[in-house]
Tab-separated table of C-alpha atoms in Angstrom:
chain	number	residue	atom	x	y	z
A	346	MET	CA	149.486	157.699	21.852
A	347	ARG	CA	148.788	159.198	25.280
A	348	SER	CA	145.719	160.918	26.676
A	349	LEU	CA	146.249	163.492	29.419
A	350	PHE	CA	143.654	163.541	32.191
A	351	PRO	CA	144.264	166.628	34.337
A	352	VAL	CA	144.035	166.524	38.123
A	353	THR	CA	141.333	169.159	38.496
A	354	ASP	CA	140.401	170.938	41.727
A	355	LEU	CA	136.693	171.097	42.542
A	356	THR	CA	136.906	173.891	45.125
A	357	THR	CA	140.531	174.797	45.721
A	358	THR	CA	141.356	178.400	46.558
A	359	ALA	CA	145.094	178.005	46.063
A	360	ALA	CA	146.813	178.745	42.788
A	361	ALA	CA	146.740	175.582	40.663
A	362	PRO	CA	149.469	174.473	38.244
A	363	ASP	CA	149.006	175.794	34.729
A	364	LEU	CA	147.678	172.984	32.544
A	365	SER	CA	146.664	175.052	29.535
A	366	GLY	CA	143.483	176.314	31.102
A	367	LEU	CA	142.223	172.864	32.031
A	368	LEU	CA	142.200	173.577	35.750
A	369	THR	CA	139.862	175.854	37.682
A	370	ASP	CA	140.079	177.575	41.061
A	371	ARG	CA	136.318	177.799	41.531
A	372	GLU	CA	133.788	175.268	42.738
A	373	TRP	CA	132.292	173.158	39.998
A	374	SER	CA	128.552	173.608	39.553
A	375	LEU	CA	126.252	170.621	39.799
A	376	ASP	CA	125.557	170.969	36.071
A	377	GLU	CA	129.281	170.727	35.313
A	378	LEU	CA	129.593	167.647	37.509
A	379	ALA	CA	126.554	166.119	35.826
A	380	ASP	CA	128.088	166.765	32.391
A	381	ALA	CA	131.392	165.244	33.509
A	382	TYR	CA	129.688	162.089	34.810
A	383	ALA	CA	126.998	161.741	32.127
A	384	TYR	CA	126.039	158.210	31.131
A	385	PRO	CA	126.750	157.014	27.586
A	386	THR	CA	123.803	157.574	25.277
A	387	THR	CA	124.100	154.202	23.519
A	388	GLY	CA	123.819	150.634	24.699
A	389	ALA	CA	121.129	148.608	26.416
A	390	SER	CA	122.497	149.231	29.913
A	391	TRP	CA	125.438	150.788	31.732
A	392	LEU	CA	126.447	149.624	35.210
A	393	ARG	CA	128.506	152.120	37.174
A	394	ALA	CA	129.869	151.600	40.676
A	395	ASN	CA	130.649	154.367	43.156
A	396	MET	CA	132.961	153.470	46.030
A	397	VAL	CA	135.425	155.081	48.437
A	398	SER	CA	138.707	153.633	49.693
A	399	THR	CA	141.464	154.764	52.040
A	400	LEU	CA	145.107	154.779	50.989
A	401	ASP	CA	145.561	151.365	52.588
A	402	GLY	CA	142.552	149.851	50.867
A	403	ALA	CA	139.792	150.072	53.490
A	404	ALA	CA	136.299	150.602	52.101
A	405	GLN	CA	134.808	151.220	55.552
A	406	HIS	CA	135.647	152.340	59.058
A	407	ASP	CA	133.622	150.876	61.921
A	408	GLY	CA	131.462	149.194	59.292
A	409	ARG	CA	130.445	152.375	57.444
A	410	SER	CA	131.837	154.372	54.526
A	411	GLN	CA	130.908	157.832	55.839
A	412	PRO	CA	133.965	158.258	58.149
A	413	ILE	CA	136.368	158.013	55.192
A	414	SER	CA	134.320	160.300	52.913
A	415	CYS	CA	134.225	164.104	52.596
A	416	ALA	CA	131.915	166.882	51.419
A	417	ALA	CA	133.118	166.763	47.801
A	418	ASP	CA	132.681	162.997	47.756
A	419	MET	CA	129.090	163.476	48.885
A	420	ARG	CA	128.501	166.061	46.125
A	421	ILE	CA	129.640	163.520	43.551
A	422	PHE	CA	127.624	160.817	45.333
A	423	GLY	CA	124.499	162.965	45.002
A	424	THR	CA	125.242	163.788	41.363
A	425	LEU	CA	125.704	160.145	40.424
A	426	ARG	CA	122.405	159.267	42.082
A	427	ALA	CA	120.670	162.114	40.277
A	428	LEU	CA	121.844	160.765	36.912
A	429	ALA	CA	120.816	157.148	37.535
A	430	ASP	CA	117.605	155.297	36.738
A	431	VAL	CA	118.240	152.852	39.581
A	432	VAL	CA	120.567	152.595	42.579
A	433	ILE	CA	121.555	148.976	43.325
A	434	ALA	CA	122.672	147.949	46.809
A	435	GLY	CA	123.165	144.718	48.714
A	436	ALA	CA	120.918	143.949	51.678
A	437	GLU	CA	123.784	144.201	54.172
A	438	THR	CA	124.699	147.670	52.931
A	439	VAL	CA	121.056	148.729	53.127
A	440	ARG	CA	120.996	147.644	56.769
A	441	LEU	CA	124.400	149.060	57.792
A	442	GLU	CA	124.110	152.388	55.992
A	443	GLY	CA	120.455	152.973	56.927
A	444	TYR	CA	119.287	153.333	53.333
A	445	ARG	CA	116.374	155.639	52.654
A	446	PRO	CA	114.527	156.289	49.386
A	447	ALA	CA	116.317	158.422	46.818
A	448	ARG	CA	114.929	161.963	46.874
A	449	ALA	CA	113.989	164.319	44.101
A	450	ARG	CA	116.434	167.203	43.711
A	451	GLU	CA	115.335	170.426	42.074
A	452	ALA	CA	118.820	171.049	40.680
A	453	PHE	CA	118.493	167.974	38.461
A	454	ALA	CA	114.747	168.063	37.726
A	455	ALA	CA	115.016	169.543	34.218
A	456	ARG	CA	117.884	167.236	33.272
A	457	ARG	CA	115.963	164.156	34.413
A	458	ALA	CA	112.801	165.269	32.643
A	459	ALA	CA	114.715	165.844	29.391
A	460	ALA	CA	116.158	162.333	29.680
A	461	GLY	CA	112.701	160.840	30.185
A	462	GLN	CA	113.428	159.930	33.800
A	463	GLY	CA	111.155	160.171	36.819
A	464	PRO	CA	111.811	162.612	39.667
A	465	ALA	CA	114.196	160.246	41.490
A	466	PRO	CA	115.934	156.929	40.850
A	467	ALA	CA	114.480	153.701	42.135
A	468	VAL	CA	116.441	151.717	44.717
A	469	ALA	CA	116.992	148.008	44.008
A	470	VAL	CA	118.019	145.802	46.930
A	471	VAL	CA	119.824	142.568	46.034
A	472	THR	CA	119.041	139.801	48.521
A	473	GLY	CA	118.665	136.064	48.450
A	474	SER	CA	116.903	135.711	51.802
A	475	LEU	CA	114.825	138.940	51.775
A	476	ASP	CA	115.912	139.494	55.370
A	477	LEU	CA	114.735	143.103	55.298
A	478	ASP	CA	112.582	145.330	57.457
A	479	PHE	CA	109.701	146.242	55.162
A	480	SER	CA	108.407	148.849	57.613
A	481	LEU	CA	111.375	151.137	56.901
A	482	PRO	CA	110.928	154.324	54.804
A	483	LEU	CA	112.837	152.690	51.933
A	484	PHE	CA	109.721	150.588	51.396
A	485	THR	CA	106.950	152.733	52.868
A	486	GLU	CA	107.874	156.216	51.583
A	487	PRO	CA	109.660	155.968	48.194
A	488	LEU	CA	108.868	158.344	45.342
A	489	VAL	CA	109.434	155.350	43.072
A	490	PRO	CA	108.628	151.814	44.283
A	491	THR	CA	111.661	150.032	45.682
A	492	LEU	CA	112.702	146.859	43.876
A	493	VAL	CA	113.822	143.661	45.594
A	494	VAL	CA	116.097	141.547	43.380
A	495	THR	CA	116.219	137.918	44.425
A	496	GLY	CA	116.337	134.310	43.210
A	497	SER	CA	113.490	132.020	42.217
A	498	GLY	CA	113.931	130.001	45.414
A	499	ALA	CA	113.526	132.928	47.807
A	500	PRO	CA	111.157	132.277	50.751
A	501	ALA	CA	107.576	132.674	49.547
A	502	ASP	CA	106.466	134.409	52.762
A	503	ARG	CA	109.209	137.024	52.396
A	504	ILE	CA	108.301	137.633	48.744
A	505	ALA	CA	104.690	138.119	49.817
A	506	ALA	CA	105.781	140.528	52.572
A	507	ALA	CA	107.836	142.552	50.086
A	508	ARG	CA	104.935	142.844	47.676
A	509	LYS	CA	102.531	143.740	50.476
A	510	ALA	CA	104.900	146.571	51.420
A	511	GLY	CA	104.685	147.904	47.867
A	512	ALA	CA	108.048	146.650	46.593
A	513	GLU	CA	108.450	145.206	43.107
A	514	VAL	CA	110.055	141.750	43.253
A	515	VAL	CA	112.510	140.992	40.435
A	516	ILE	CA	113.564	137.370	39.932
A	517	ALA	CA	117.139	137.309	38.639
A	518	GLY	CA	118.555	133.926	39.522
A	519	GLU	CA	117.885	130.310	40.368
A	520	GLY	CA	117.384	128.990	43.882
A	521	GLY	CA	118.517	131.422	46.535
A	522	ARG	CA	121.219	133.020	44.408
A	523	VAL	CA	121.053	136.223	42.386
A	524	ASP	CA	122.900	136.135	39.055
A	525	PRO	CA	124.607	139.568	38.798
A	526	ALA	CA	124.578	139.705	34.991
A	527	ARG	CA	120.923	138.652	34.895
A	528	ALA	CA	120.064	141.308	37.487
A	529	VAL	CA	121.546	143.949	35.174
A	530	ARG	CA	119.480	142.637	32.258
A	531	GLU	CA	116.254	142.363	34.250
A	532	LEU	CA	116.527	145.943	35.453
A	533	ALA	CA	117.357	147.188	31.957
A	534	ASP	CA	114.303	145.338	30.609
A	535	ARG	CA	112.224	147.462	33.016
A	536	GLY	CA	113.638	150.635	31.476
A	537	LEU	CA	116.277	151.081	34.186
A	538	ARG	CA	119.268	151.344	31.848
A	539	ARG	CA	121.405	153.858	33.751
A	540	GLN	CA	122.472	151.742	36.703
A	541	LEU	CA	124.497	152.735	39.761
A	542	THR	CA	125.707	150.331	42.422
A	543	GLU	CA	126.956	151.601	45.758
A	544	GLY	CA	128.001	148.185	46.998
A	545	GLY	CA	128.718	146.894	49.416
A	546	PRO	CA	131.979	145.136	48.696
A	547	ARG	CA	130.392	141.694	48.406
A	548	LEU	CA	127.905	142.835	45.767
A	549	LEU	CA	130.523	144.778	43.819
A	550	GLY	CA	132.759	141.694	43.880
A	551	GLN	CA	129.937	139.683	42.334
A	552	PHE	CA	129.464	142.220	39.545
A	553	VAL	CA	133.228	142.234	38.883
A	554	ALA	CA	133.437	138.427	38.818
A	555	ALA	CA	130.499	138.296	36.389
A	556	GLY	CA	132.135	140.819	34.041
A	557	ALA	CA	129.057	143.022	34.403
A	558	LEU	CA	130.701	146.253	35.586
A	559	ASP	CA	131.178	148.943	32.921
A	560	GLU	CA	132.577	151.773	35.029
A	561	LEU	CA	134.059	152.416	38.465
A	562	CYS	CA	133.941	155.817	40.142
A	563	LEU	CA	136.485	155.561	42.954
A	564	THR	CA	137.186	158.145	45.628
A	565	LEU	CA	140.668	157.699	47.077
A	566	SER	CA	140.600	159.086	50.609
A	567	PRO	CA	143.915	160.436	51.993
A	568	MET	CA	143.488	158.409	55.184
A	569	LEU	CA	145.114	155.347	56.730
A	570	THR	CA	143.094	153.030	58.940
A	571	ALA	CA	145.009	149.706	59.207
A	572	GLY	CA	142.785	147.022	60.722
A	573	ASP	CA	140.924	144.405	58.720
A	574	ALA	CA	138.223	146.457	56.979
A	575	GLN	CA	136.873	145.172	53.672
A	576	ARG	CA	138.220	146.299	50.324
A	577	ILE	CA	135.805	147.881	47.838
A	578	ALA	CA	135.211	144.478	46.229
A	579	GLY	CA	135.154	141.109	47.979
A	580	GLY	CA	134.412	137.475	47.263
A	581	PRO	CA	136.087	135.041	44.856
A	582	GLY	CA	138.783	136.500	42.641
A	583	VAL	CA	138.800	136.556	38.858
A	584	ILE	CA	141.162	134.262	36.973
A	585	VAL	CA	142.694	137.111	34.978
A	586	PRO	CA	142.558	140.695	36.324
A	587	GLU	CA	140.527	142.964	34.057
A	588	ARG	CA	142.194	146.192	32.959
A	589	PHE	CA	140.157	149.408	33.160
A	590	ALA	CA	141.073	152.704	31.486
A	591	LEU	CA	141.195	156.056	33.285
A	592	ALA	CA	138.437	158.331	31.976
A	593	SER	CA	138.827	161.349	34.287
A	594	LEU	CA	140.482	162.434	37.517
A	595	LEU	CA	139.484	165.244	39.870
A	596	GLU	CA	141.042	166.401	43.152
A	597	GLU	CA	140.018	168.316	46.243
A	598	ASP	CA	141.820	168.651	49.570
A	599	GLY	CA	143.895	165.540	48.923
A	600	PHE	CA	140.918	163.385	47.885
A	601	LEU	CA	141.156	161.950	44.366
A	602	PHE	CA	138.015	161.215	42.369
A	603	GLY	CA	138.813	158.788	39.567
A	604	ARG	CA	136.534	157.414	36.897
A	605	TYR	CA	137.601	154.198	35.174
A	606	ARG	CA	135.898	152.431	32.268
A	607	ARG	CA	136.216	148.855	31.125
A	608	ARG	CA	138.334	148.910	27.996
A	609	ASP	CA	135.825	147.055	25.862
A	610	ALA	CA	132.798	148.893	27.319
A	611	ARG	CA	130.283	150.147	24.797
């Protein structure tokens, strides 16, 4: 038995191959994208990752993902954020990408309200050392308090600094280590069930190794970079590679936007 997942243009103006009306030559609305990427309605939590990679496997160029992205990728990026309860990122990614608080978007306000969500997702920063600048807008200007996910052995002075800045500290591990699966559970216990991680590669690798990832949204950029840039997931490998199933595939201007789900996901 085979399922056909059409390669669907988001904004193409050229005539598309005839796939029984499944393709479109107009730009998808944000509502259509939101419907296409909707979270499952059952289950205690759902962890989705959103990453971009070049054809030769680079997740970054000059240390950042933006140079290998595109406008359509950013539309999907914004849609995925708008659907999430919480955006999870590693401390290094927060520093390199200049993370700011998630913003409320009018286009998704009614959808979020109907789902019982606040105006914008919270941001959760995973860090063992809490080596963060708590004077940044991510901590001083969020619509929803930023969370800091750390281990029980994190430096007490840094925990105090985080709380003083208004962040909520979530203990999800022993010593200085964060347990990825526990982090997922702790966030879900706070009502943050629809989870989105944007990496970086080290954090995504930890979620993969822990078997905690339910879904991967992967943008394949039609670029070649060579060099020694990181892949989308780093760290220790798994003993047996885990097979994911293709859920949907979109295309624009040579960029492919795939969505893959773990085969035994709820």
